[in-house]
């Protein structure tokens, strides 16, 4: 961190700031230029809130030099993390393929979809049990019943299961039944939930990017989970909110190479939620693969016309099957 | 809701859609134009997820005619709601003035600030106990201890207290000690928390707008609380995320007249978080008053240079006092 | 400007960068910290494109300390600029009131509106002659004929006229007939037009903010005009593009106090284009006045229902008259 | 277009609106529902500004059913357009590869880069002559001299040339020397320039998307050029402005499948400007290819460290060569 002082900063004001900085446990390195006094701070600046220095009247601005996250930072962990999801490695060479319905609606539906995506080559089964819905009047998911149906599907197909945790009150149940615990976009900065997940969830966590959160905020949320005890975090880009309304959200595929540089954590892409239209899923899934993602999370439904949730963005099993064939070819040359 | 069919939609496909709509409990009103078949849906469309119809191949697009919220909708509740916060009316003619530190840091601090803002004319005391912080390494608030200090300040000054609830596990404590329960911007779409607040919080709720949430999403979150049993919701605009980075967020004052048209709920403005700079608070607070807001929430700190949180956006008590004098003059002519 | 080098930067790489910087005419001030080498650049950094240094592999990042604009910068021109528009001062104590129709449609219309707004107290008459329309099939304005009608209205009412210049080919005509030359939001970064306006326009310029341009980019566009020879620039905020679609754009009133700090140029607010709805104009105009703007530009039409352009955001003359009465009261206490 | 009337709309008000609509040359199809009166408009609605109807007090809202563009619309031109750029087809099966320096800096530079990209397989040579720069103090391009150097490079290598037109005053020169005329992002809504380009430019036009323009606005700008006489428009996505600041802009690759659905015009991707960092170019170029783009525009510089413009986003010729090898492999399986 670097402090740039105002040109007319008085000596006693500067001293006051330097004393404060030293009380925060940092050393200072002073550089008096012709016009400007610049002070570099040496030490663990992740523990220092820049606003506590920026508030001083003599300070022109504060500049961060190093990232504010540590455990998630590639600088301190240069090799890629490979995270074990009940035997399936996420990260590293292989592509992880997560598929399944937006929400679990019945035993027949989830079993049928599970069999189909397994046959196509998926590694993990997704399915919503507790659903975050904008309207209190929309279908809110089948809850615990859905978890049990997912477990049945897992028993039959062998596919470990991924589903979203929306409240700390379900943590024990998720530890029992779920293989990869998803934190949704709208809870990315639900810091109390992140802490609980860090401390009490014994399974890997799939952390979706918030609708308007920066890469840095996203990695800080991963850091919350990691600093609270759970190092197994997988990141999932699912589209960000922009001015464009034709698509549900704008898929940010630059996130893949950027995150690969900033962090060692695996990066999954969810093209279904990003675009909100099934015909955007195929080109975006393929694009994500060649851009270097570690996996794809795709919504597949055997009967989208009657889906209780997000039908327009769901692929039918046949289309998913074709998509995976294309992806295998791209994987060979990416 | 209106369904516009594709020009080449086949009769049996159209029938399929109309049957589905009728199963959802709605009546249809068919209008066959020269080129386009348009069907109006009659009945309680708030219960219908438009995506369940949009998914049909024969459908060109769905258009919403009425808003998807009911309890929060001014159309069904034309007069302004006035919400009683432990004796202080919010909404209606008077301006509610909420002030206090970003976070409670000590008994001395909170008492000193409470006395000062009370003397200036504030009606409610704010102070953070549980703090949502981007970094796990930043000060996270004093928690329950802070609640007790706020209660002490209330006992001395008579000012009812406002503070943020971040987790359902504190609901009982908040019901005991807090007068107005804040839901923060980052939890605006934490739907599980909204449900719990609707069902179990016995006090009014101050619902902040999420950083990138539309008016409609915001009102749907109010609807969650109301539909779950708590009708006493106050809305608080606190700045939205845009491309501009000079300010922390962009304060959207058009929200005031828009919300006054869409809903009967009171609207409070928080200029401190919006701009993130103390010198933006005064002009924006004054602007909000003449634009018709029902109240202001402003951060005041007796020693911002040493504040543990958000010092740069806090007013000193003297400045707050001057601001309220200006606001009294504007109130007289607004 | 400050250069932060990578921790592993080699001596010869650093030398290369410092040589380059010195060739660009700047002196360097070197500060070797424990971990990081930081170099402050001294001299006229407005002439240096930071990317030319950022491109070097040994460079971690570049940080700007001073603003890249000079002529528009309050630091070098502390007192407010007051700009003379054919006898009407803009900036300083008085509020400049610009009003008139979105586009000039007929002699009767423009004369009628001019008389009415003059009677209410407006100082300047606006009216579109050349119109920037999203669709090539929409009404594009009456062109030169409209300029002549505006001149007639000026002759009768004495109100100097404001209208938008869209192409350099009209510059001579604008120099003859127009008192304040508007550059529209969509041309804010039409750099060739800005240069021509700086060199050849002899009248003051009203520079609107682009739909998604930062304060800094906006001031750089003012700098283009000023550096090319025309120092008389007035800034006009007219709403920015955000994710919210209920309103046409989001009016950014924080721009007023921010610009007052960064620049000495006057700041006008256009609440008509920002919200796109007539009922947002009144509260936002009042808010802008108490937030400290130097003037208001408001669309007034005698028959909005039959306006050829932007009817929904136009006030009728009676409403405008009432608004100015309210504004006079606020002016007295702002 | 559909008009939804307010529930309490009076008969004479409705009649007024219907008369107005008929004067605009449209037929009406009336559908009286139980609660709401809905009127469908039949005819060429591209010629009708919806605001002229929305302004009426009895109107609740206007809904567009068909797109407001015609010549660019795939509905009226189902097969892909293939545009001939001096013998190079753009659109259709082949991938067009545009490469070259951000700006032309010297004869040696442009010849060297042209030879290298030609050898790697590029089809068209780009190079900035007139440069849109945020700062008036930055290098503004070599102007006409640069055009002549590009022509020399074309003579030697046979590569047709692409460069940006910033002002109508250069149109004759561009018609003489340039093969594909670029309209930059900041001029996407410079409607006067679009008209001139439509009427007077005899070569194909490469229209970049504005930084915060929707697909519809972009296609309306293409429509401007086409409706004014030049049907040969190629679209180029180059990143949009979002809240994320780590990258220069956010590359929107969903634009590819969306535009393929909405329009018959070819779609080119520019990954260099989108991310602003050379190491983002390779993964994003590959992603764009498999997502179905018709071509890539990539900045290549033989000496990025000394580039006068945008060095950080330029590839060196060797890297470009490797990238094209990868792309050939992907092309075979996309």
Short mmCIF file of C-alpha atoms in Angstrom, two decimals, chain A:
data_model
loop_
_atom_site.label_atom_id
_atom_site.label_comp_id
_atom_site.label_asym_id
_atom_site.label_seq_id
_atom_site.Cartn_x
_atom_site.Cartn_y
_atom_site.Cartn_z
CA UNK A 1 0.00 0.00 0.00
CA UNK A 2 1.23 3.47 -0.85
CA UNK A 3 0.14 6.75 0.74
CA UNK A 4 0.34 9.86 -1.42
CA UNK A 5 0.13 13.00 0.72
CA UNK A 6 -1.35 16.31 -0.37
CA UNK A 7 1.18 18.86 -1.57
CA UNK A 8 0.41 21.19 1.30
CA UNK A 9 0.38 18.50 4.01
CA UNK A 10 1.84 19.83 7.27
CA UNK A 11 4.57 18.04 9.11
CA UNK A 12 2.51 17.30 12.21
CA UNK A 13 -0.34 15.94 10.09
CA UNK A 14 2.04 13.62 8.29
CA UNK A 15 3.49 12.45 11.56
CA UNK A 16 0.01 11.70 12.87
CA UNK A 17 -0.65 9.46 9.86
CA UNK A 18 2.69 7.68 10.11
CA UNK A 19 2.09 7.02 13.82
CA UNK A 20 -1.31 5.56 13.03
CA UNK A 21 0.13 3.31 10.35
CA UNK A 22 2.81 2.05 12.70
CA UNK A 23 0.20 1.30 15.36
CA UNK A 24 -1.51 -0.88 12.74
CA UNK A 25 1.67 -2.94 12.66
CA UNK A 26 3.24 -1.71 9.42
CA UNK A 27 6.61 -0.23 8.67
CA UNK A 28 6.89 2.87 6.52
CA UNK A 29 9.26 3.73 3.74
CA UNK A 30 9.33 7.47 3.09
CA UNK A 31 10.10 9.02 -0.27
CA UNK A 32 10.14 12.82 -0.41
CA UNK A 33 9.77 13.92 -4.02
CA UNK A 34 10.08 17.45 -5.29
CA UNK A 35 6.39 18.07 -5.00
CA UNK A 36 4.87 15.06 -3.35
CA UNK A 37 5.53 12.98 -0.27
CA UNK A 38 4.99 9.30 -0.93
CA UNK A 39 5.09 6.64 1.77
CA UNK A 40 5.23 2.93 1.06
CA UNK A 41 3.80 0.59 3.72
CA UNK A 42 5.66 -2.63 4.38
CA UNK A 43 4.09 -5.61 6.17
CA UNK A 44 0.81 -7.52 6.04
CA UNK A 45 -1.40 -4.91 4.44
CA UNK A 46 -4.28 -7.35 3.99
CA UNK A 47 -5.13 -6.58 7.64
CA UNK A 48 -5.40 -2.83 7.05
CA UNK A 49 -8.58 -1.09 5.90
CA UNK A 50 -7.36 1.64 3.51
CA UNK A 51 -10.23 3.88 4.57
CA UNK A 52 -8.68 4.27 8.00
CA UNK A 53 -5.83 6.15 6.32
CA UNK A 54 -7.76 7.75 3.47
CA UNK A 55 -9.90 9.55 6.06
CA UNK A 56 -6.96 11.75 7.10
CA UNK A 57 -7.14 15.26 5.68
CA UNK A 58 -3.48 15.38 4.72
CA UNK A 59 -3.81 12.27 2.54
CA UNK A 60 -4.41 12.76 -1.19
CA UNK A 61 -4.99 9.10 -1.96
CA UNK A 62 -4.16 5.51 -1.06
CA UNK A 63 -2.98 3.03 -3.64
CA UNK A 64 -3.07 -0.68 -3.18
CA UNK A 65 -0.05 -2.49 -4.57
CA UNK A 66 -0.79 -6.05 -3.54
CA UNK A 67 -4.11 -7.87 -3.61
CA UNK A 68 -6.06 -7.92 -0.33
CA UNK A 69 -6.51 -11.72 -0.40
CA UNK A 70 -3.90 -14.24 0.61
CA UNK A 71 -5.16 -17.81 0.79
CA UNK A 72 -6.83 -17.55 -2.60
CA UNK A 73 -3.85 -15.74 -4.15
CA UNK A 74 -1.77 -17.51 -6.76
CA UNK A 75 1.26 -15.48 -5.67
CA UNK A 76 1.40 -17.56 -2.50
CA UNK A 77 0.26 -20.84 -4.08
CA UNK A 78 1.64 -20.97 -7.62
CA UNK A 79 0.37 -24.41 -8.66
CA UNK A 80 -3.26 -25.03 -9.61
CA UNK A 81 -5.48 -26.42 -6.86
CA UNK A 82 -7.20 -29.67 -7.72
CA UNK A 83 -10.25 -30.20 -5.54
CA UNK A 84 -11.63 -33.64 -4.87
CA UNK A 85 -15.43 -33.82 -5.08
CA UNK A 86 -16.24 -37.30 -3.80
CA UNK A 87 -13.65 -38.78 -6.10
CA UNK A 88 -14.05 -36.42 -9.04
CA UNK A 89 -11.08 -34.08 -9.41
CA UNK A 90 -11.96 -30.47 -10.24
CA UNK A 91 -9.11 -28.38 -11.63
CA UNK A 92 -6.00 -29.69 -13.33
CA UNK A 93 -6.22 -31.31 -16.73
CA UNK A 94 -9.70 -32.78 -16.91
CA UNK A 95 -12.90 -30.93 -17.66
CA UNK A 96 -15.59 -31.37 -15.00
CA UNK A 97 -19.07 -31.63 -16.46
CA UNK A 98 -21.93 -30.72 -14.14
CA UNK A 99 -25.45 -31.15 -15.49
CA UNK A 100 -29.02 -31.54 -14.35
CA UNK A 101 -32.31 -29.73 -13.97
CA UNK A 102 -32.71 -26.22 -12.62
CA UNK A 103 -34.90 -27.63 -9.89
CA UNK A 104 -35.77 -31.12 -8.76
CA UNK A 105 -39.45 -31.61 -9.53
CA UNK A 106 -40.13 -35.33 -9.12
CA UNK A 107 -38.37 -38.66 -8.74
CA UNK A 108 -39.01 -39.55 -12.37
CA UNK A 109 -37.64 -36.26 -13.62
CA UNK A 110 -34.42 -36.28 -11.65
CA UNK A 111 -33.70 -39.96 -12.31
CA UNK A 112 -34.40 -39.61 -15.99
CA UNK A 113 -32.19 -36.55 -16.35
CA UNK A 114 -29.45 -38.13 -14.21
CA UNK A 115 -29.34 -41.24 -16.38
CA UNK A 116 -29.26 -39.23 -19.56
CA UNK A 117 -26.48 -36.83 -18.54
CA UNK A 118 -24.47 -39.72 -17.07
CA UNK A 119 -24.77 -41.55 -20.38
CA UNK A 120 -23.54 -38.43 -22.20
CA UNK A 121 -20.49 -38.18 -19.97
CA UNK A 122 -21.37 -35.79 -17.14
CA UNK A 123 -19.39 -36.20 -13.90
CA UNK A 124 -21.62 -34.45 -11.42
CA UNK A 125 -25.40 -34.05 -11.08
CA UNK A 126 -26.88 -30.65 -10.31
CA UNK A 127 -30.46 -30.04 -9.17
CA UNK A 128 -32.06 -27.25 -7.17
CA UNK A 129 -33.68 -28.19 -3.85
CA UNK A 130 -33.90 -24.77 -2.21
CA UNK A 131 -34.44 -22.15 -4.90
CA UNK A 132 -33.70 -18.42 -4.72
CA UNK A 133 -36.63 -16.84 -6.57
CA UNK A 134 -37.20 -13.14 -7.14
CA UNK A 135 -40.90 -13.54 -6.38
CA UNK A 136 -42.29 -14.99 -3.13
CA UNK A 137 -45.10 -16.40 -5.25
CA UNK A 138 -42.86 -18.51 -7.52
CA UNK A 139 -42.06 -22.18 -6.92
CA UNK A 140 -39.48 -22.24 -4.10
CA UNK A 141 -38.11 -25.73 -4.60
CA UNK A 142 -38.98 -29.07 -2.98
CA UNK A 143 -36.47 -28.60 -0.15
CA UNK A 144 -35.32 -31.65 1.80
CA UNK A 145 -37.44 -33.97 -0.31
CA UNK A 146 -35.40 -32.87 -3.30
CA UNK A 147 -32.16 -33.66 -1.48
CA UNK A 148 -33.39 -37.20 -0.91
CA UNK A 149 -34.30 -37.59 -4.57
CA UNK A 150 -30.84 -36.36 -5.55
CA UNK A 151 -29.32 -38.96 -3.22
CA UNK A 152 -31.41 -41.64 -4.90
CA UNK A 153 -30.22 -40.47 -8.29
CA UNK A 154 -26.66 -40.55 -7.04
CA UNK A 155 -27.11 -44.09 -5.77
CA UNK A 156 -28.35 -45.22 -9.12
CA UNK A 157 -25.95 -43.34 -11.38
CA UNK A 158 -22.92 -42.86 -9.19
CA UNK A 159 -22.90 -39.13 -9.94
CA UNK A 160 -21.97 -36.99 -6.93
CA UNK A 161 -24.44 -34.17 -6.37
CA UNK A 162 -24.25 -30.38 -6.40
CA UNK A 163 -27.00 -28.18 -4.99
CA UNK A 164 -27.41 -24.72 -3.51
CA UNK A 165 -27.31 -23.96 0.21
CA UNK A 166 -29.38 -20.90 1.07
CA UNK A 167 -29.40 -20.95 4.86
CA UNK A 168 -27.15 -22.07 7.66
CA UNK A 169 -30.02 -24.07 9.12
CA UNK A 170 -29.53 -26.72 6.43
CA UNK A 171 -25.79 -27.16 6.97
CA UNK A 172 -25.99 -30.52 8.77
CA UNK A 173 -28.27 -31.93 6.12
CA UNK A 174 -25.96 -30.74 3.35
CA UNK A 175 -22.93 -32.25 5.09
CA UNK A 176 -24.80 -35.57 5.09
CA UNK A 177 -26.18 -35.63 1.59
CA UNK A 178 -24.45 -33.21 -0.76
CA UNK A 179 -21.04 -33.62 -2.42
CA UNK A 180 -20.44 -30.07 -3.63
CA UNK A 181 -22.22 -27.22 -1.84
CA UNK A 182 -23.16 -24.28 -4.04
CA UNK A 183 -23.35 -20.70 -2.77
CA UNK A 184 -25.52 -18.76 -5.19
CA UNK A 185 -24.83 -15.43 -6.86
CA UNK A 186 -27.24 -13.56 -4.59
CA UNK A 187 -25.49 -14.86 -1.48
CA UNK A 188 -21.93 -14.20 -2.65
CA UNK A 189 -21.65 -11.41 -0.11
CA UNK A 190 -23.85 -12.99 2.57
CA UNK A 191 -20.85 -12.90 4.85
CA UNK A 192 -22.48 -14.72 7.75
CA UNK A 193 -23.30 -17.64 5.50
CA UNK A 194 -19.74 -17.62 4.11
CA UNK A 195 -18.32 -17.84 7.63
CA UNK A 196 -20.60 -20.71 8.58
CA UNK A 197 -19.73 -22.52 5.37
CA UNK A 198 -16.05 -22.04 6.09
CA UNK A 199 -16.36 -23.35 9.61
CA UNK A 200 -18.93 -26.11 9.32
CA UNK A 201 -19.26 -27.40 5.76
CA UNK A 202 -17.04 -30.45 5.31
CA UNK A 203 -17.46 -30.65 1.55
CA UNK A 204 -16.04 -28.52 -1.26
CA UNK A 205 -17.86 -25.30 -2.04
CA UNK A 206 -18.89 -23.92 -5.45
CA UNK A 207 -18.94 -20.13 -5.10
CA UNK A 208 -20.87 -18.31 -7.80
CA UNK A 209 -19.98 -14.77 -8.76
CA UNK A 210 -22.47 -12.13 -7.65
CA UNK A 211 -24.38 -10.31 -10.37
CA UNK A 212 -22.35 -7.16 -10.07
CA UNK A 213 -19.28 -8.18 -8.17
CA UNK A 214 -15.72 -7.58 -9.26
CA UNK A 215 -13.07 -10.28 -9.48
CA UNK A 216 -11.52 -8.90 -6.31
CA UNK A 217 -14.76 -8.99 -4.30
CA UNK A 218 -15.36 -12.52 -5.53
CA UNK A 219 -11.91 -13.65 -4.41
CA UNK A 220 -12.46 -11.91 -1.07
CA UNK A 221 -15.60 -14.01 -0.62
CA UNK A 222 -13.56 -17.13 -1.41
CA UNK A 223 -11.06 -15.87 1.15
CA UNK A 224 -13.88 -15.68 3.76
CA UNK A 225 -14.60 -19.36 3.30
CA UNK A 226 -10.93 -20.34 3.25
CA UNK A 227 -9.92 -18.18 6.22
CA UNK A 228 -12.75 -19.76 8.20
CA UNK A 229 -11.43 -23.26 7.63
CA UNK A 230 -12.58 -24.68 4.31
CA UNK A 231 -9.84 -24.45 1.64
CA UNK A 232 -11.80 -26.29 -1.06
CA UNK A 233 -13.39 -23.52 -3.05
CA UNK A 234 -14.34 -23.70 -6.74
CA UNK A 235 -15.33 -20.49 -8.53
CA UNK A 236 -18.27 -20.31 -10.95
CA UNK A 237 -18.88 -17.45 -13.41
CA UNK A 238 -22.58 -17.22 -14.35
CA UNK A 239 -22.95 -13.88 -16.08
CA UNK A 240 -22.92 -10.34 -14.78
CA UNK A 241 -25.49 -7.60 -14.91
CA UNK A 242 -24.92 -4.96 -17.57
CA UNK A 243 -27.05 -2.47 -19.50
CA UNK A 244 -27.90 -5.11 -22.13
CA UNK A 245 -31.35 -6.61 -21.57
CA UNK A 246 -31.74 -8.91 -24.56
CA UNK A 247 -29.84 -11.58 -22.64
CA UNK A 248 -30.51 -12.32 -18.98
CA UNK A 249 -26.91 -11.45 -18.09
CA UNK A 250 -23.61 -10.94 -19.93
CA UNK A 251 -21.27 -13.93 -19.70
CA UNK A 252 -17.78 -12.70 -18.84
CA UNK A 253 -15.37 -15.25 -20.33
CA UNK A 254 -12.37 -12.98 -19.73
CA UNK A 255 -12.92 -14.10 -16.13
CA UNK A 256 -11.26 -17.39 -17.02
CA UNK A 257 -7.76 -16.14 -17.96
CA UNK A 258 -7.95 -13.36 -15.37
CA UNK A 259 -8.76 -15.77 -12.52
CA UNK A 260 -6.13 -18.23 -13.72
CA UNK A 261 -3.62 -15.42 -13.17
CA UNK A 262 -4.95 -14.15 -9.84
CA UNK A 263 -5.83 -17.39 -8.09
CA UNK A 264 -5.04 -21.11 -7.96
CA UNK A 265 -8.69 -22.10 -7.49
CA UNK A 266 -10.58 -23.95 -10.29
CA UNK A 267 -12.98 -21.99 -12.50
CA UNK A 268 -16.30 -23.37 -13.75
CA UNK A 269 -18.59 -21.65 -16.28
CA UNK A 270 -22.40 -21.73 -16.15
CA UNK A 271 -23.64 -20.65 -19.59
CA UNK A 272 -27.28 -21.50 -18.80
CA UNK A 273 -27.91 -18.75 -16.26
CA UNK A 274 -25.73 -16.25 -18.09
CA UNK A 275 -27.75 -15.99 -21.27
CA UNK A 276 -31.10 -17.31 -20.07
CA UNK A 277 -31.75 -18.87 -23.49
CA UNK A 278 -31.01 -22.48 -24.43
CA UNK A 279 -29.62 -21.57 -27.84
CA UNK A 280 -26.86 -19.51 -26.21
CA UNK A 281 -25.67 -22.46 -24.12
CA UNK A 282 -23.96 -24.42 -26.86
CA UNK A 283 -21.76 -21.67 -28.37
CA UNK A 284 -20.86 -20.28 -24.96
CA UNK A 285 -20.02 -23.68 -23.48
CA UNK A 286 -17.67 -24.36 -26.36
CA UNK A 287 -16.12 -20.91 -26.06
CA UNK A 288 -15.55 -21.43 -22.34
CA UNK A 289 -13.75 -24.71 -22.95
CA UNK A 290 -11.23 -23.26 -25.36
CA UNK A 291 -10.77 -20.22 -23.14
CA UNK A 292 -9.43 -22.61 -20.50
CA UNK A 293 -12.18 -23.26 -17.96
CA UNK A 294 -12.00 -26.26 -15.63
CA UNK A 295 -15.59 -27.27 -16.09
CA UNK A 296 -19.11 -26.48 -17.19
CA UNK A 297 -22.37 -26.38 -15.29
CA UNK A 298 -25.30 -26.78 -17.64
CA UNK A 299 -29.03 -27.08 -17.08
CA UNK A 300 -30.59 -30.13 -18.70
CA UNK A 301 -34.29 -30.96 -18.49
CA UNK A 302 -36.19 -33.83 -20.07
CA UNK A 303 -39.29 -31.68 -20.57
CA UNK A 304 -38.37 -27.97 -20.53
CA UNK A 305 -41.84 -26.90 -21.70
CA UNK A 306 -43.20 -28.10 -18.36
CA UNK A 307 -40.23 -27.18 -16.17
CA UNK A 308 -41.25 -25.39 -12.98
CA UNK A 309 -38.20 -23.14 -13.24
CA UNK A 310 -35.99 -21.67 -15.97
CA UNK A 311 -37.29 -23.83 -18.79
CA UNK A 312 -36.14 -21.39 -21.52
CA UNK A 313 -32.48 -21.91 -20.64
CA UNK A 314 -32.55 -25.73 -20.32
CA UNK A 315 -31.15 -28.10 -22.91
CA UNK A 316 -32.94 -31.29 -23.76
CA UNK A 317 -30.84 -34.44 -23.13
CA UNK A 318 -30.21 -35.03 -26.83
CA UNK A 319 -28.82 -31.57 -27.35
CA UNK A 320 -26.64 -31.97 -24.28
CA UNK A 321 -25.33 -35.21 -25.69
CA UNK A 322 -24.42 -33.54 -28.96
CA UNK A 323 -22.80 -30.66 -27.16
CA UNK A 324 -20.54 -33.00 -25.19
CA UNK A 325 -19.46 -34.67 -28.41
CA UNK A 326 -18.42 -31.30 -29.81
CA UNK A 327 -16.67 -30.45 -26.58
CA UNK A 328 -14.64 -33.65 -26.63
CA UNK A 329 -13.30 -32.63 -30.03
CA UNK A 330 -12.39 -29.16 -28.80
CA UNK A 331 -10.79 -30.57 -25.66
CA UNK A 332 -8.43 -32.54 -27.87
CA UNK A 333 -7.10 -29.40 -29.52
CA UNK A 334 -7.52 -26.68 -26.88
#
